[in-house]
CSV table of N, CA and C in Angstrom, one decimal:
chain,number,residue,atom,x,y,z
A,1112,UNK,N,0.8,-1.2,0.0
A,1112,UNK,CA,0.0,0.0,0.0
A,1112,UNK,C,0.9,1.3,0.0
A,1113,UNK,N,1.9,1.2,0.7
A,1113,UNK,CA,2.8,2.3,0.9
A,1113,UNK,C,3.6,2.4,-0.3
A,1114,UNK,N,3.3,1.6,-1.0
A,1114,UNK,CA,4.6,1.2,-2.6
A,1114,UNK,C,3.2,1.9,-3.3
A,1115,UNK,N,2.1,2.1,-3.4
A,1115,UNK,CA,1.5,2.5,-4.6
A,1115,UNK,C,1.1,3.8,-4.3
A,1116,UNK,N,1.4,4.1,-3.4
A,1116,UNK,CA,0.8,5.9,-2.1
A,1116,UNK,C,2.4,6.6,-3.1
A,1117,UNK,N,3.5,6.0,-2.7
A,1117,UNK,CA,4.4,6.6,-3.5
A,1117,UNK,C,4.6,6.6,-5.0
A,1118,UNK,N,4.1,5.7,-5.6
A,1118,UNK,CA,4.2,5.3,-7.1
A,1118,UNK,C,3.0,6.3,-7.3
A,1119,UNK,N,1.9,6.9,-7.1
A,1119,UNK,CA,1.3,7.9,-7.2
A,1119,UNK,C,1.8,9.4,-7.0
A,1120,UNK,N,2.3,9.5,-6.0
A,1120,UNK,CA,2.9,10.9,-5.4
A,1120,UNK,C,4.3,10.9,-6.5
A,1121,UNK,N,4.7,9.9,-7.3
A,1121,UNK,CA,5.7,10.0,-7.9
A,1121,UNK,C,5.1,10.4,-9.4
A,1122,UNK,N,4.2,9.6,-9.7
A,1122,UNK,CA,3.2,10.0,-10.7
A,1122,UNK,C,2.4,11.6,-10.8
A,1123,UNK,N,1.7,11.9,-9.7
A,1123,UNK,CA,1.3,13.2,-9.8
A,1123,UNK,C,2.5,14.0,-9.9
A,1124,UNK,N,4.0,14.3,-9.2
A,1124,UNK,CA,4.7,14.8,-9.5
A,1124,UNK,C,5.9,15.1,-11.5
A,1125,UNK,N,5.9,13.7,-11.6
A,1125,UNK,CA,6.4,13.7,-13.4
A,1125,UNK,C,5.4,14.5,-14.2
A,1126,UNK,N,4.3,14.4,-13.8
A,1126,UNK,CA,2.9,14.9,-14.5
A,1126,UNK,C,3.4,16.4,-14.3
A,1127,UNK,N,3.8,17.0,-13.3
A,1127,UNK,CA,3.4,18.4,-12.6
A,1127,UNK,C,4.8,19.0,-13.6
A,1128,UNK,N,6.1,18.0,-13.4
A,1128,UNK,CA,7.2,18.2,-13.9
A,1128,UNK,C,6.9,18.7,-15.2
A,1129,UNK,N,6.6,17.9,-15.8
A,1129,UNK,CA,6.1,17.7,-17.6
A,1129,UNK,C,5.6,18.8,-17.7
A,1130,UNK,N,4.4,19.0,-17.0
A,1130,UNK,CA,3.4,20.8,-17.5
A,1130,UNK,C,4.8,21.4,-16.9
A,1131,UNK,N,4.8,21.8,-16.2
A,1131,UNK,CA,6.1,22.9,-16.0
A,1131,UNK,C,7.1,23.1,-17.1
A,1132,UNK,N,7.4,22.0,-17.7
A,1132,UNK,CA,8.5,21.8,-18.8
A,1132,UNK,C,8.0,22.6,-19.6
A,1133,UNK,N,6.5,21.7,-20.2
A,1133,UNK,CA,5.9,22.2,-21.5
A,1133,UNK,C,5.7,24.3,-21.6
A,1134,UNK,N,4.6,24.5,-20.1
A,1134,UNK,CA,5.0,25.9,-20.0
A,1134,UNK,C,6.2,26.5,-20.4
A,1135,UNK,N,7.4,26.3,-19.8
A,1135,UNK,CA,8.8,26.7,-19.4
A,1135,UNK,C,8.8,26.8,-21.4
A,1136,UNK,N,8.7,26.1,-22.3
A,1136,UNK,CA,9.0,25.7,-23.5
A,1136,UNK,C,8.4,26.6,-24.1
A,1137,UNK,N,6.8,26.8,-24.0
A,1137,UNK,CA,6.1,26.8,-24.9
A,1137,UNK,C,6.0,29.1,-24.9
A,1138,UNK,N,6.8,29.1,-23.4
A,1138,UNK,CA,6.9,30.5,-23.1
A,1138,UNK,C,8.0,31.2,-23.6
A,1139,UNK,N,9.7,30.6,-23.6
A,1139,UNK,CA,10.3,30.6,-24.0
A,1139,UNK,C,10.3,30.6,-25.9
A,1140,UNK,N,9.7,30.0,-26.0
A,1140,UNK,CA,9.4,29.9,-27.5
A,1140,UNK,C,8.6,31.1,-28.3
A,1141,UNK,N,7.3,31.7,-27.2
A,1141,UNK,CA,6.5,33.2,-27.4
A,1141,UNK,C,7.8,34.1,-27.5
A,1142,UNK,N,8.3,34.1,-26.3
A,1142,UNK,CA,9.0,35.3,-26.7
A,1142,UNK,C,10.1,35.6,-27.7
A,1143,UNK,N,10.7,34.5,-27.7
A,1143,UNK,CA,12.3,34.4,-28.7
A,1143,UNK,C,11.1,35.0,-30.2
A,1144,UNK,N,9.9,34.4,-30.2
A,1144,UNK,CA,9.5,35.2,-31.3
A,1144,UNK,C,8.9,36.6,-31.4
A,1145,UNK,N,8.6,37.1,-30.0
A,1145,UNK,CA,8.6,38.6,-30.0
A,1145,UNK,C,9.9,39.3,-30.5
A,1146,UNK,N,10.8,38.3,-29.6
A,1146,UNK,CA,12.5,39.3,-30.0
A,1146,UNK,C,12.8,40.0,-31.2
A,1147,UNK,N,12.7,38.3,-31.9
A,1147,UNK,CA,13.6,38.6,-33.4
A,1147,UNK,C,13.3,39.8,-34.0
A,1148,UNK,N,11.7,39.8,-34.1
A,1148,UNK,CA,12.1,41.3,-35.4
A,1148,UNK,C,12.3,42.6,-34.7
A,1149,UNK,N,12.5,42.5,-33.4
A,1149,UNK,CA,13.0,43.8,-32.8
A,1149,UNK,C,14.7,43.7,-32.8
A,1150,UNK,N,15.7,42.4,-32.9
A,1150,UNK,CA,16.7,42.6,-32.9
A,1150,UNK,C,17.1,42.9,-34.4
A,1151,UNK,N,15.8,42.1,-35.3
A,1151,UNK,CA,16.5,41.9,-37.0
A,1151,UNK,C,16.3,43.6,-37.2
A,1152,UNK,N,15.1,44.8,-37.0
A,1152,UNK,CA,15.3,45.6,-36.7
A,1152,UNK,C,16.6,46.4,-36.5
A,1153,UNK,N,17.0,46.4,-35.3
A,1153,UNK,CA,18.2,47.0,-35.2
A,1153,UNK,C,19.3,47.0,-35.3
A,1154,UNK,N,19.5,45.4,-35.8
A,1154,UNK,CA,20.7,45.2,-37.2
A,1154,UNK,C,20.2,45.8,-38.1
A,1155,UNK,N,19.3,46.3,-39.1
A,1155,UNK,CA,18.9,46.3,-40.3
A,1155,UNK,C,19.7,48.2,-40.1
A,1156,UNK,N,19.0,48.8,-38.6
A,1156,UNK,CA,19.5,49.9,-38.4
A,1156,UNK,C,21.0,50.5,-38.1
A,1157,UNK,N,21.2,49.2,-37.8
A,1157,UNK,CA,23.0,49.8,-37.4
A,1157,UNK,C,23.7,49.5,-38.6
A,1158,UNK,N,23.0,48.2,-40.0
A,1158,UNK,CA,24.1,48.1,-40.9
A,1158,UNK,C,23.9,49.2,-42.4
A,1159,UNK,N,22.8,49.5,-42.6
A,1159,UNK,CA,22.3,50.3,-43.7
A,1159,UNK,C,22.1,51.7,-43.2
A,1160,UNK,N,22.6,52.2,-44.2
A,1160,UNK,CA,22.3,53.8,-44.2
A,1160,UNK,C,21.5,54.1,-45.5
A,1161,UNK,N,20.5,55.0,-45.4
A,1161,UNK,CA,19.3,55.2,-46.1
A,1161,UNK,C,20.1,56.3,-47.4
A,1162,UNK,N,19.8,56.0,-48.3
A,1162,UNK,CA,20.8,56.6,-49.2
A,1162,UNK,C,19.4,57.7,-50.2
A,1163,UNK,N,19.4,58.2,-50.6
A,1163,UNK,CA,18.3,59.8,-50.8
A,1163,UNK,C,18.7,60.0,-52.0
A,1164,UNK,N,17.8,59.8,-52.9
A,1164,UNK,CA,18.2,60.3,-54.4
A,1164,UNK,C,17.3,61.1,-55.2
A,1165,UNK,N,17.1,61.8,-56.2
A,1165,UNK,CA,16.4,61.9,-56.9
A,1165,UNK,C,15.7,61.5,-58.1
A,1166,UNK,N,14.9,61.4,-58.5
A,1166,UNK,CA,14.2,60.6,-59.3
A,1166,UNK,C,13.0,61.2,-60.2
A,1167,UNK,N,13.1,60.8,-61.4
A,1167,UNK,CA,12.5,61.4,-62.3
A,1167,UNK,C,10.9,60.4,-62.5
A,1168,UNK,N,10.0,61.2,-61.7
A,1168,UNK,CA,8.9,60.3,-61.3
A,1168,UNK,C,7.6,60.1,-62.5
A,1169,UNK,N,8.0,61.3,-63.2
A,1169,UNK,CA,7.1,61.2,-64.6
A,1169,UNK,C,8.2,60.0,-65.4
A,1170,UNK,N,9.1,59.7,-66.0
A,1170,UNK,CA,9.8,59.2,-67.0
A,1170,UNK,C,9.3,57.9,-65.9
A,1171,UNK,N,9.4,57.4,-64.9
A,1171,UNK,CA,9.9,56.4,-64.1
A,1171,UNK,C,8.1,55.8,-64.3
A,1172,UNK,N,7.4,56.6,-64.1
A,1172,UNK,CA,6.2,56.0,-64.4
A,1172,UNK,C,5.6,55.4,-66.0
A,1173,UNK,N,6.0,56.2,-66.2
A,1173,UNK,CA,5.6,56.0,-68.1
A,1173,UNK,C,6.3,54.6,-68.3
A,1174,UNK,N,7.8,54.3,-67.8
A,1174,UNK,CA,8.4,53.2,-68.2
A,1174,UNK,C,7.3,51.9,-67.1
A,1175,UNK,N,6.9,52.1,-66.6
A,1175,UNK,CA,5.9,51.5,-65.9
A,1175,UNK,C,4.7,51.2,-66.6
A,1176,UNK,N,4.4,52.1,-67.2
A,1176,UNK,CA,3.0,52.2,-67.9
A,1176,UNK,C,3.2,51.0,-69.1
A,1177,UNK,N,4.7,51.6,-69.5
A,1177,UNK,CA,5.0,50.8,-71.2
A,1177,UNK,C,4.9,48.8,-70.5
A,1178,UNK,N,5.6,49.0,-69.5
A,1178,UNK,CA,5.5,47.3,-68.9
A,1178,UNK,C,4.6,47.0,-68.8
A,1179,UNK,N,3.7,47.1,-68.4
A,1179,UNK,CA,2.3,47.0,-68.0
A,1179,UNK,C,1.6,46.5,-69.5
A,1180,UNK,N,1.4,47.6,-69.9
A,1180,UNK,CA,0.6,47.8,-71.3
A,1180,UNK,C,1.5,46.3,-72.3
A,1181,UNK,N,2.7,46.3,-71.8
A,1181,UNK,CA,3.3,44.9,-72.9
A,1181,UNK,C,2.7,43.4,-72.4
A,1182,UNK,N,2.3,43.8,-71.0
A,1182,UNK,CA,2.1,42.2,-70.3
A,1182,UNK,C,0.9,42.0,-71.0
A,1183,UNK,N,-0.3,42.4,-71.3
A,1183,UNK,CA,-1.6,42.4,-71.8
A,1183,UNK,C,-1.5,41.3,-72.8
């Protein structure tokens, strides 16, 4: 009787272990996916510099228009 009081108490505990694990995992795993795009973010910011050009927005469209009009 005393062998199956502990083979229980040993049971409800692996059980308790396991959910704890699974939590521990499944929490660990939310956040690492909050992180990333705040760290990929601030690599993206510390390795590129935004470079500013000008642009000829009428010619740049037209050649737009001509691609278009060829896919038809």
């Amino acid at each position: 009787m005393a062998q199956d009081y502990l083979y229980n108490e040993f049971a409800q505990f692996n059980e308790m272990a396991e959910e704890a694990i699974q939590a521990i995992h499944s929490e660990a795993t939310r956040i690492q996916k909050i992180t990333e795009p705040f760290l990929d973010l601030a690599n993206l910011e510390k390795e590129n510099v935004l470079e500013i050009n000008e642009v000829d927005l009428v010619s740049t469209c037209e050649s737009i228009l001509k691609q278009l009009k060829h896919k038809k």
